[in-house]
mmCIF file of C-alpha atoms in Angstrom:
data_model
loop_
_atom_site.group_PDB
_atom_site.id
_atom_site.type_symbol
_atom_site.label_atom_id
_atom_site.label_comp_id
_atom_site.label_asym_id
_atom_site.label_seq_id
_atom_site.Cartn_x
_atom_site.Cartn_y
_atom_site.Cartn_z
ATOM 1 C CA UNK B 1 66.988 196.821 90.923
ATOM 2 C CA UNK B 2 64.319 198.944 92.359
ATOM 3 C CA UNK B 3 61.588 196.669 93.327
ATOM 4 C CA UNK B 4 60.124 196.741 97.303
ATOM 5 C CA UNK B 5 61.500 193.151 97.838
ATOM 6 C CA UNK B 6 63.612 191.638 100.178
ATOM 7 C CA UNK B 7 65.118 188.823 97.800
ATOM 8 C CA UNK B 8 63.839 187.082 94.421
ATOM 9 C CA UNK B 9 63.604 183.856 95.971
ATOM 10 C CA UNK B 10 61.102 184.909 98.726
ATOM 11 C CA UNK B 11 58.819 187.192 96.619
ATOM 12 C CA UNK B 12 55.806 185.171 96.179
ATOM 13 C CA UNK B 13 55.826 183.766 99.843
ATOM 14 C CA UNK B 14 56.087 187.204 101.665
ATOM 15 C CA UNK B 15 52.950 188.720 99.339
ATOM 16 C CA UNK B 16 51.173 185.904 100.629
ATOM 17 C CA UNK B 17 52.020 186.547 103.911
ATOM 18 C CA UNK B 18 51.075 189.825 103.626
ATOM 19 C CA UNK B 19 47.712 188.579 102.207
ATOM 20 C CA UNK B 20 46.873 186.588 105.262
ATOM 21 C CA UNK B 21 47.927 189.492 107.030
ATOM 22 C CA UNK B 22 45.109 191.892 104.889
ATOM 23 C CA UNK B 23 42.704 189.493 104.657
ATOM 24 C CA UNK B 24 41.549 187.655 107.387
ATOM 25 C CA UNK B 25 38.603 186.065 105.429
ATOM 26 C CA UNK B 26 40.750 183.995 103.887
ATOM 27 C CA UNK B 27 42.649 181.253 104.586
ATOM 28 C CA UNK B 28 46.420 181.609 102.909
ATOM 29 C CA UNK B 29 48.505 178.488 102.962
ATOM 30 C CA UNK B 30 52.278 179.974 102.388
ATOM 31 C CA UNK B 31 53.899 176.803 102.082
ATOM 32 C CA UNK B 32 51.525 174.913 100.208
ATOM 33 C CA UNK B 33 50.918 178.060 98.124
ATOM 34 C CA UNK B 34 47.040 177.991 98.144
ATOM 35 C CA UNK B 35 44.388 180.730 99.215
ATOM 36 C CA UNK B 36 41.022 179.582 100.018
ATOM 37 C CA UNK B 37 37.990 181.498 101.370
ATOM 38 C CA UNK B 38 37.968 180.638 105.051
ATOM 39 C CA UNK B 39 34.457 179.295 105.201
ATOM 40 C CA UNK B 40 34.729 176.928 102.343
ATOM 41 C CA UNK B 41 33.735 174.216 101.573
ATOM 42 C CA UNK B 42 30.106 176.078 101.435
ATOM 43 C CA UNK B 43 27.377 173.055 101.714
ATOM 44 C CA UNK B 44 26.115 172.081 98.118
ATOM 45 C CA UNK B 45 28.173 174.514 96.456
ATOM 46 C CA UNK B 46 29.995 174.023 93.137
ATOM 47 C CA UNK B 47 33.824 175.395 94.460
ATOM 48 C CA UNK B 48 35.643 177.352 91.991
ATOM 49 C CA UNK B 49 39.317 176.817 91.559
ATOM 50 C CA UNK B 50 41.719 179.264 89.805
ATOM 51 C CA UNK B 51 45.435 180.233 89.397
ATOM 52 C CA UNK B 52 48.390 181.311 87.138
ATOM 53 C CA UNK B 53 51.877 182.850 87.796
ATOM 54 C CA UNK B 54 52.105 185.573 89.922
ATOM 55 C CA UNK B 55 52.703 188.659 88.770
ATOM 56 C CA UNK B 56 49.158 189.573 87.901
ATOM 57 C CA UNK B 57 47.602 190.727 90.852
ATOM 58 C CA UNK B 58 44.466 191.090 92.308
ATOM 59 C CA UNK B 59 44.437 188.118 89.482
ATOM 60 C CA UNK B 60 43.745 185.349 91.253
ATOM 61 C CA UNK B 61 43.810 185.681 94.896
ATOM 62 C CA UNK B 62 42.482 188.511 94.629
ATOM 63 C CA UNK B 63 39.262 187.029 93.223
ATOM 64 C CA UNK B 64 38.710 184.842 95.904
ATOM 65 C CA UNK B 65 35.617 185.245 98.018
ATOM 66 C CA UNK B 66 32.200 185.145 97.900
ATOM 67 C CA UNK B 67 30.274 185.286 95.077
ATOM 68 C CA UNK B 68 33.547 184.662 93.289
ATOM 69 C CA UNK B 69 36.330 182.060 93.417
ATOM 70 C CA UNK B 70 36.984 179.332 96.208
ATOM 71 C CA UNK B 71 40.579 179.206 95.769
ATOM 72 C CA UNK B 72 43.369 180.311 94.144
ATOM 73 C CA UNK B 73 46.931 178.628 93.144
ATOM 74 C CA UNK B 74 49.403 180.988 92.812
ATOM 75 C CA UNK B 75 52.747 180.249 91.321
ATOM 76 C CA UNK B 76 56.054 181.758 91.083
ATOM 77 C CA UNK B 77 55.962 184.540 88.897
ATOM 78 C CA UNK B 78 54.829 184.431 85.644
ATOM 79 C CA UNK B 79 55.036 180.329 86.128
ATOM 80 C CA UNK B 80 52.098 177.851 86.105
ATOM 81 C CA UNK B 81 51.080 176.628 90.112
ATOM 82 C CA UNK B 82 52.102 172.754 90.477
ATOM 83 C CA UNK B 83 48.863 169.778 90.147
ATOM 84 C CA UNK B 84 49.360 169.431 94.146
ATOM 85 C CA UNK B 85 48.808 173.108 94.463
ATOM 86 C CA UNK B 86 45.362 172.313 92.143
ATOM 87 C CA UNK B 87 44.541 169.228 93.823
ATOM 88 C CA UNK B 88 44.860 170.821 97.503
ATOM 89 C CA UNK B 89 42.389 173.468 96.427
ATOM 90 C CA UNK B 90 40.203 171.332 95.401
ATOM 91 C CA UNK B 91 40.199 169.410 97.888
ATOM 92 C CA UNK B 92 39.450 172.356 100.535
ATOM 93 C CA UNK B 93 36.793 173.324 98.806
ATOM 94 C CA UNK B 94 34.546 170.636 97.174
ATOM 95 C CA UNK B 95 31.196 169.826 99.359
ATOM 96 C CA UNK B 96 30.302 167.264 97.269
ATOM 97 C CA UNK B 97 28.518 169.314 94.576
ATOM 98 C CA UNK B 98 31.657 169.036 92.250
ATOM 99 C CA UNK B 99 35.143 171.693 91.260
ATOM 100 C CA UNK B 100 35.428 174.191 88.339
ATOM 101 C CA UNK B 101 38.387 174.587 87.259
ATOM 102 C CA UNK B 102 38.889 178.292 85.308
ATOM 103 C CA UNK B 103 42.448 177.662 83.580
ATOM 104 C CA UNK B 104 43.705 180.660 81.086
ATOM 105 C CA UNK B 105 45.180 179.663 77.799
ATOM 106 C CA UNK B 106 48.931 179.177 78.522
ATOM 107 C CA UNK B 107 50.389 175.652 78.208
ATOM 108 C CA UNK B 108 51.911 175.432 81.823
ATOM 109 C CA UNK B 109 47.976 176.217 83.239
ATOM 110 C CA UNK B 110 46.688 174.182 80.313
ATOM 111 C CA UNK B 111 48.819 171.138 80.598
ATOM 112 C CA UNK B 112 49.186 171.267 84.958
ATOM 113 C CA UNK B 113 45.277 171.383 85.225
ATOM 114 C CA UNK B 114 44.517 168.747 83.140
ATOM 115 C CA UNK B 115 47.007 166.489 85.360
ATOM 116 C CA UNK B 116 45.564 168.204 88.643
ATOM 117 C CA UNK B 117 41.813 167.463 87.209
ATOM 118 C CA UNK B 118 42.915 163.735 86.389
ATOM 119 C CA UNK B 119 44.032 163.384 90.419
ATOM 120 C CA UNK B 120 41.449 165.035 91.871
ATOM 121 C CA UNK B 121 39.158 162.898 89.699
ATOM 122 C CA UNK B 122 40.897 160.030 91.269
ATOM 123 C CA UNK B 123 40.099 161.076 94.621
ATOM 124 C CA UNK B 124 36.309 160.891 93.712
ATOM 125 C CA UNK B 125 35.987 165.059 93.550
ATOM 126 C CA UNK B 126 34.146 165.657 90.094
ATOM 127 C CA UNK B 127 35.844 168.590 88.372
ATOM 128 C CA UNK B 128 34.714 170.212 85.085
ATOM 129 C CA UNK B 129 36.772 172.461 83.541
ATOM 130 C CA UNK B 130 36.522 176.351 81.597
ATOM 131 C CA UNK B 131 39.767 177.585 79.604
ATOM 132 C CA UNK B 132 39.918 181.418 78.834
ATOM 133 C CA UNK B 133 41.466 182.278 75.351
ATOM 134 C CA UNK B 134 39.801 185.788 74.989
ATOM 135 C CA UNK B 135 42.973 187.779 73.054
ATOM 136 C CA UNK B 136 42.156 188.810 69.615
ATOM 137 C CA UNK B 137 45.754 190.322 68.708
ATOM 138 C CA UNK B 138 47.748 187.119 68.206
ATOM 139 C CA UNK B 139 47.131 183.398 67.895
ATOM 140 C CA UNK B 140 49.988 181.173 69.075
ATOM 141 C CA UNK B 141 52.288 183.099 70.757
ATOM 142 C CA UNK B 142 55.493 182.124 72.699
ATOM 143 C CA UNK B 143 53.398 180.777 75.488
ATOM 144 C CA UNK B 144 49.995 179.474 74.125
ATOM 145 C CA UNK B 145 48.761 177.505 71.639
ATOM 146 C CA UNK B 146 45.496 179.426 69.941
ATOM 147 C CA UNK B 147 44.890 182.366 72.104
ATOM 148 C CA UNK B 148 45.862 183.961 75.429
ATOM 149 C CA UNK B 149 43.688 184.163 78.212
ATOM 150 C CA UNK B 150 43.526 187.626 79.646
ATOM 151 C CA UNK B 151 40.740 190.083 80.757
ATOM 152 C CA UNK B 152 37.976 187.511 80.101
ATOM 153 C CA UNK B 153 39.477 185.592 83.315
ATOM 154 C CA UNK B 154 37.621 188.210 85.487
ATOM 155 C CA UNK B 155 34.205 187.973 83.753
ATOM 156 C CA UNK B 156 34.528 184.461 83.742
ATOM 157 C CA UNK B 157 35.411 184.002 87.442
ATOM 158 C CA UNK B 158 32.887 186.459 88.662
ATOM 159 C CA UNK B 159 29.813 185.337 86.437
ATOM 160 C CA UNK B 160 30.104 182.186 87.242
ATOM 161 C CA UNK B 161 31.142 182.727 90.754
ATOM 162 C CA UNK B 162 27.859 184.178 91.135
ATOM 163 C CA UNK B 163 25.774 181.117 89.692
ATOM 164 C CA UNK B 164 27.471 179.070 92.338
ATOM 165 C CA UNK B 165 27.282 180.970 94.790
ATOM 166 C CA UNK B 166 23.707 181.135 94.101
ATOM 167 C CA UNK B 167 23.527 177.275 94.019
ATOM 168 C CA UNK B 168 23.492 176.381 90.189
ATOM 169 C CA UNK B 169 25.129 172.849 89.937
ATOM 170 C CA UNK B 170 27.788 172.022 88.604
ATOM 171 C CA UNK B 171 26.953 171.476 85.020
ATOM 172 C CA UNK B 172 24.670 174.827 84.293
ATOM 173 C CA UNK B 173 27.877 176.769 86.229
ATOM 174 C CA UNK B 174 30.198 175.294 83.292
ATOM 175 C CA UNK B 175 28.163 176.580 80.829
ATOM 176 C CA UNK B 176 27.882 179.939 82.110
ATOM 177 C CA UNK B 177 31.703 179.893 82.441
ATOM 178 C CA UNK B 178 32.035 178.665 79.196
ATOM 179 C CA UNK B 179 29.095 181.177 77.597
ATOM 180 C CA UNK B 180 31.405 184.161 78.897
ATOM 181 C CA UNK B 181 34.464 183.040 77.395
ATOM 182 C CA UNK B 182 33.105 183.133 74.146
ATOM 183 C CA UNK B 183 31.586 185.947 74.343
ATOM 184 C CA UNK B 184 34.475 188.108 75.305
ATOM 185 C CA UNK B 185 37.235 189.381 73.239
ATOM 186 C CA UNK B 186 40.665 191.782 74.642
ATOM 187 C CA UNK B 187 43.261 193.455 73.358
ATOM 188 C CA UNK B 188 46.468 194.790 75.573
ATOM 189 C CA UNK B 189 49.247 197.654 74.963
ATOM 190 C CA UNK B 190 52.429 198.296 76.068
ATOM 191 C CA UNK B 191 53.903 201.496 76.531
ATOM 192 C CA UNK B 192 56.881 199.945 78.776
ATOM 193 C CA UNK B 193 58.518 196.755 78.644
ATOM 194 C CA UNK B 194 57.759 194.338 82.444
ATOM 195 C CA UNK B 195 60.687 193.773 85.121
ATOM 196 C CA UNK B 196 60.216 190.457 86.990
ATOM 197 C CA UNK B 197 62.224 190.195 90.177
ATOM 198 C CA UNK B 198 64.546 187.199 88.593
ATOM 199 C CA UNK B 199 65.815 189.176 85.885
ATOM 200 C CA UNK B 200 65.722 192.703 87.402
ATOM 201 C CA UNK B 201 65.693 194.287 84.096
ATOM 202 C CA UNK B 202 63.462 194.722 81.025
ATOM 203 C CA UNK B 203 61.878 190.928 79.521
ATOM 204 C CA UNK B 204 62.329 192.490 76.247
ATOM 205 C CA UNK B 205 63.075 195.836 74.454
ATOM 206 C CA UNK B 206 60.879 198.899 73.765
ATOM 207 C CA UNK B 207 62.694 201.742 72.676
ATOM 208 C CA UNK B 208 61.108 205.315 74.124
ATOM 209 C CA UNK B 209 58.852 207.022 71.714
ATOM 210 C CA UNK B 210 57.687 203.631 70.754
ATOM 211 C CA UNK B 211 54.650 201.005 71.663
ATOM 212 C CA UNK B 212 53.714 197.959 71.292
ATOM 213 C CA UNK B 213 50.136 196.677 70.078
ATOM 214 C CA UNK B 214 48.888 193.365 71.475
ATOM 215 C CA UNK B 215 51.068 192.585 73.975
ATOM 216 C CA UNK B 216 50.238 189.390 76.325
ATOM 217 C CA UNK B 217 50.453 189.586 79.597
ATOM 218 C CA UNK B 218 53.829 188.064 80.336
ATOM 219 C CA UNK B 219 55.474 190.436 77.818
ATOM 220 C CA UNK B 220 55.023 188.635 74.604
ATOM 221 C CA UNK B 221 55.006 189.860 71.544
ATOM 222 C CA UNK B 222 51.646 191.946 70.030
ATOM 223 C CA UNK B 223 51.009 192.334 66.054
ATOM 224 C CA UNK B 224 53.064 195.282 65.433
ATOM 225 C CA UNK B 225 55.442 198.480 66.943
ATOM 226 C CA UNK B 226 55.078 201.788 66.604
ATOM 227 C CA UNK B 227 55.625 205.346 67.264
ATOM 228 C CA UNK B 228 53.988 206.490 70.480
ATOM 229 C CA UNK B 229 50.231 206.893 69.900
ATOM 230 C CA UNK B 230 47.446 209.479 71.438
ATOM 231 C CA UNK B 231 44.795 207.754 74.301
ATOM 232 C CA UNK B 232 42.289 208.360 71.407
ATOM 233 C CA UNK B 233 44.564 206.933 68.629
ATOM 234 C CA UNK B 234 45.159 203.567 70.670
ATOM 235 C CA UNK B 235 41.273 203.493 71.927
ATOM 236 C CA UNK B 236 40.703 203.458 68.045
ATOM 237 C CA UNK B 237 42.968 200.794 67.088
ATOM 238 C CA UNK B 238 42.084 197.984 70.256
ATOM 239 C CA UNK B 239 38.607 198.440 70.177
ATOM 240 C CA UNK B 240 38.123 197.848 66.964
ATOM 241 C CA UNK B 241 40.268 194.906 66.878
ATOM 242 C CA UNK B 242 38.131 193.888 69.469
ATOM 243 C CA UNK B 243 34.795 194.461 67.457
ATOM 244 C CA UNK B 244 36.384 192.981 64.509
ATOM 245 C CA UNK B 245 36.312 189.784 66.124
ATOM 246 C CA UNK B 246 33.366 189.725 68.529
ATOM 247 C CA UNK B 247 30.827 191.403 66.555
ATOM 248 C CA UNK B 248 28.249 191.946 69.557
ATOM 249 C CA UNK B 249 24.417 191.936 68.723
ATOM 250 C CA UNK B 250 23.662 193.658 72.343
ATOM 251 C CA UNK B 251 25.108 195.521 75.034
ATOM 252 C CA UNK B 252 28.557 194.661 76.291
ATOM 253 C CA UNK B 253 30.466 194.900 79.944
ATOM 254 C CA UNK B 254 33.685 196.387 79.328
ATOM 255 C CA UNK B 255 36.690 196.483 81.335
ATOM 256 C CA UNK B 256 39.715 198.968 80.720
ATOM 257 C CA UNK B 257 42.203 197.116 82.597
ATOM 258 C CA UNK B 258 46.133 198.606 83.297
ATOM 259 C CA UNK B 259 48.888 196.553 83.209
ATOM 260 C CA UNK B 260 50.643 197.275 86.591
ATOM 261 C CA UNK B 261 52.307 200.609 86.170
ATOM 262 C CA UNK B 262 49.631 203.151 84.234
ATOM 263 C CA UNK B 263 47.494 205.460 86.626
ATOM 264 C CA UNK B 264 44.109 205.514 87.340
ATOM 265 C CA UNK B 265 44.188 209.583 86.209
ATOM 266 C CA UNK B 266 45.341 207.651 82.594
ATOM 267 C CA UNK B 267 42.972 205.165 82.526
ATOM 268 C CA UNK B 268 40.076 206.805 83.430
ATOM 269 C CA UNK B 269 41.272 209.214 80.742
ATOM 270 C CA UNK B 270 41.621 206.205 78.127
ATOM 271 C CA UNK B 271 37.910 204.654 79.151
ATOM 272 C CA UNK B 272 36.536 207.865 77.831
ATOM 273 C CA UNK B 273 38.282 207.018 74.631
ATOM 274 C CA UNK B 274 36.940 203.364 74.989
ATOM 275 C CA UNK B 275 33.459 204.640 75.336
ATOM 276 C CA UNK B 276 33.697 207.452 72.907
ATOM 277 C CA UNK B 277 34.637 204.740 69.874
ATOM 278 C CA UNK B 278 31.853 202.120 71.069
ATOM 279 C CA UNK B 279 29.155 205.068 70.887
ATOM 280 C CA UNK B 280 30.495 205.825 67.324
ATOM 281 C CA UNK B 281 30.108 201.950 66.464
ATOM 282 C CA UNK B 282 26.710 201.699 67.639
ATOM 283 C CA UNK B 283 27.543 199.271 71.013
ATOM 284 C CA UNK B 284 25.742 199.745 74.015
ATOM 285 C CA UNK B 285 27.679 199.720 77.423
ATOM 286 C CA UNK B 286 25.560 198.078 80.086
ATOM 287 C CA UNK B 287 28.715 197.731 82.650
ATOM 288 C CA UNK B 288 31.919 199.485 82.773
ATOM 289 C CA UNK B 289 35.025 198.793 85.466
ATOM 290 C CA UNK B 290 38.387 200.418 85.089
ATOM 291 C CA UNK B 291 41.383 199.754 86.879
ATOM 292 C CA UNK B 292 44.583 197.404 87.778
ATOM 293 C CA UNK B 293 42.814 193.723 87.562
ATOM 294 C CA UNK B 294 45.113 191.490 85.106
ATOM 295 C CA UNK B 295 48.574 192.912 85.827
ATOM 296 C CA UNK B 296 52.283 192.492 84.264
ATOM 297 C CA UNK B 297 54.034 193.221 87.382
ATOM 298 C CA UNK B 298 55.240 196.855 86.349
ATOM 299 C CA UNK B 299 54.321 197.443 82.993
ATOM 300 C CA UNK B 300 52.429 200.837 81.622
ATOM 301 C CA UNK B 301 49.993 199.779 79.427
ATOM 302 C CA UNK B 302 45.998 198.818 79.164
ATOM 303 C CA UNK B 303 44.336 196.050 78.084
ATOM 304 C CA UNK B 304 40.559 196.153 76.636
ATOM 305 C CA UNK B 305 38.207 193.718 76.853
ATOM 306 C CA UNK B 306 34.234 193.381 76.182
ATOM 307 C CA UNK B 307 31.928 190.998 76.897
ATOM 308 C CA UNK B 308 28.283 190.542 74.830
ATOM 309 C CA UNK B 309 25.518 190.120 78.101
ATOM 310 C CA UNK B 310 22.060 188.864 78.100
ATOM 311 C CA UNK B 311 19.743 189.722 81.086
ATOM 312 C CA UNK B 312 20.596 186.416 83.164
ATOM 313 C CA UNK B 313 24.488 187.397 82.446
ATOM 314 C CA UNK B 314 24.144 191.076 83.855
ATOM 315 C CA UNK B 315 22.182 189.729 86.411
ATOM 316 C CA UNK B 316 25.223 187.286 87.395
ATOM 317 C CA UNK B 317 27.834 190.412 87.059
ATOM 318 C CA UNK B 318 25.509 192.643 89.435
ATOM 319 C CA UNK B 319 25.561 190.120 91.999
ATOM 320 C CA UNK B 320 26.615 190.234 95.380
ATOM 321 C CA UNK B 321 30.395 190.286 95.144
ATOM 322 C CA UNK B 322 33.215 190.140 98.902
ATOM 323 C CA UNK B 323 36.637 189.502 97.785
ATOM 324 C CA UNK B 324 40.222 191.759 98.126
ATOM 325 C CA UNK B 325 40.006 193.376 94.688
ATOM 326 C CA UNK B 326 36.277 193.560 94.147
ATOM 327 C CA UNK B 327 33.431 194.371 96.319
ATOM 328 C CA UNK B 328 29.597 195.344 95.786
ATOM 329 C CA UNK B 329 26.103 194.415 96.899
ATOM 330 C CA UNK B 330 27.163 193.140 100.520
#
């Protein structure tokens, strides 16, 4: 197995450490398994709480920061976080003005949030809640019920990171998350199949010369195989399966995202695909960001996604972002 690990067991503890290691503006709880932005809880600010499996780095700890999330909840990899991971995040960051929770559409998040949200509820912390199912290619795959949640996680976080962070309350910062959810659609590819460090070998089976078309992000199955495709061929085919669904009336922020293994020298390549096919479809690009944001551990492959924008929404995107993976305005 060549992976830069010291031991399965240990894998998610020592990137943490190595987080709080990076990062000193934020506070990294290894144990508890729970990474908070060191200054929270900001006074009269909505906190935003996020998490997932690891696996799919910068997503979430990555995103947390100012003008972004509060906390994250990592789990082990490719496994939901635990309601006392949920609850503790909360908890460190709630001033009073209430806790978002931003949960993508597998059942582990699904189900553990609801049961963290019902706790923290308990404790008197008022939590309102956004769930990401942005995948076009399949509905009701091995791990969801109705769609994945993948790319749109990072519109959704930062958007309505930055209408908390500018003091919208809780309610109006729900909406917002909620607004940019449905307005976003994705669509991944696989070129290679994902190793997680438990297995040490391929999830599943992609003979060479072949790819796979709407993958999820833990390896699942897409829509269909097929013979190795051109960066212009497979721009063709996700964008417009992208389109198909979210038919956008205005311009769009689009994000060519890589899986975990695919080089920026082949992405930036593919985004010129990606905004040669939404020039031919008449769709106006108001935002673009390429690179490694909603990972599968070590698969090659890209993901797609676009999100429609009106003027307060670009506004919110062009805000003042400080976190690990991404930075501007400060």
């Amino acid at each position: 197995m060549r992976m830069l690990i010291n031991v399965p067991e240990t894998v998610v503890a020592d990137a943490l450490r190595g987080m709080a290691a990076a990062h000193p503006d934020l506070s990294v709880d290894v144990d508890n398994r729970v990474v908070v932005r060191r200054d929270a809880p900001v006074e009269g600010k909505v906190g935003l709480v996020s998490g997932g499996g690891s696996g799919h780095e910068p997503l979430h700890g990555g995103f947390v920061g100012p003008g972004m999330l509060s906390a994250a909840c990592p789990g082990e990899v490719f496994t939901s976080p635990v309601p006392d991971q949920m609850v503790r995040a909360a908890t460190a960051v709630d001033s009073g003005a209430g806790v978002l929770f931003i949960v993508k559409n597998y059942t582990g998040d699904v189900l553990n949030f609801d049961m963290a949200a019902e706790l923290a509820e308990d404790e008197g912390i008022r939590v309102a809640k956004v769930l990401v199912n942005d995948d076009v290619a399949v509905t009701d795959s091995l791990f969801t019920a109705g769609r994945r949640g993948t790319g749109a996680t990072l519109f959704v976080e930062k958007i309505a990171g930055a209408a908390a962070e500018e003091g919208a309350p809780l309610e109006r910062v729900e909406a917002i998350g909620r607004q940019v959810n449905e307005s976003a659609r994705s669509f991944g590819v696989a070129l290679s199949a994902v190793t997680t460090p438990s297995k040490g070998s391929p999830t599943f089976d992609l003979p060479d010369g072949e790819l796979e078309l709407g993958i999820g992000i833990h390896g699942e199955p897409g829509r269909e195989r097929r013979a190795m495709m051109t960066a212009r061929e497979i721009a063709d085919f996700a964008v417009d399966a992208v389109l198909e669904d979210l038919r956008p009336s205005g311009p769009v922020l689009a994000l060519v995202n890589g899986m975990g293994a695919t080089p920026l020298l082949e992405l930036y390549g593919f985004n010129a695909e990606v905004q040669r096919v939404l020039a031919e479809r008449g769709v106006a690009v108001a935002r673009t960001l390429v690179g490694n944001y909603v990972t599968s551990l070590d698969m090659a492959g890209c993901s797609v996604t676009l999100c429609q924008v009106d003027e307060d929404l670009l506004r919110l995107w062009d805000a003042p972002v400080q976190t690990p993976a991404l930075r501007w305005g400060r």
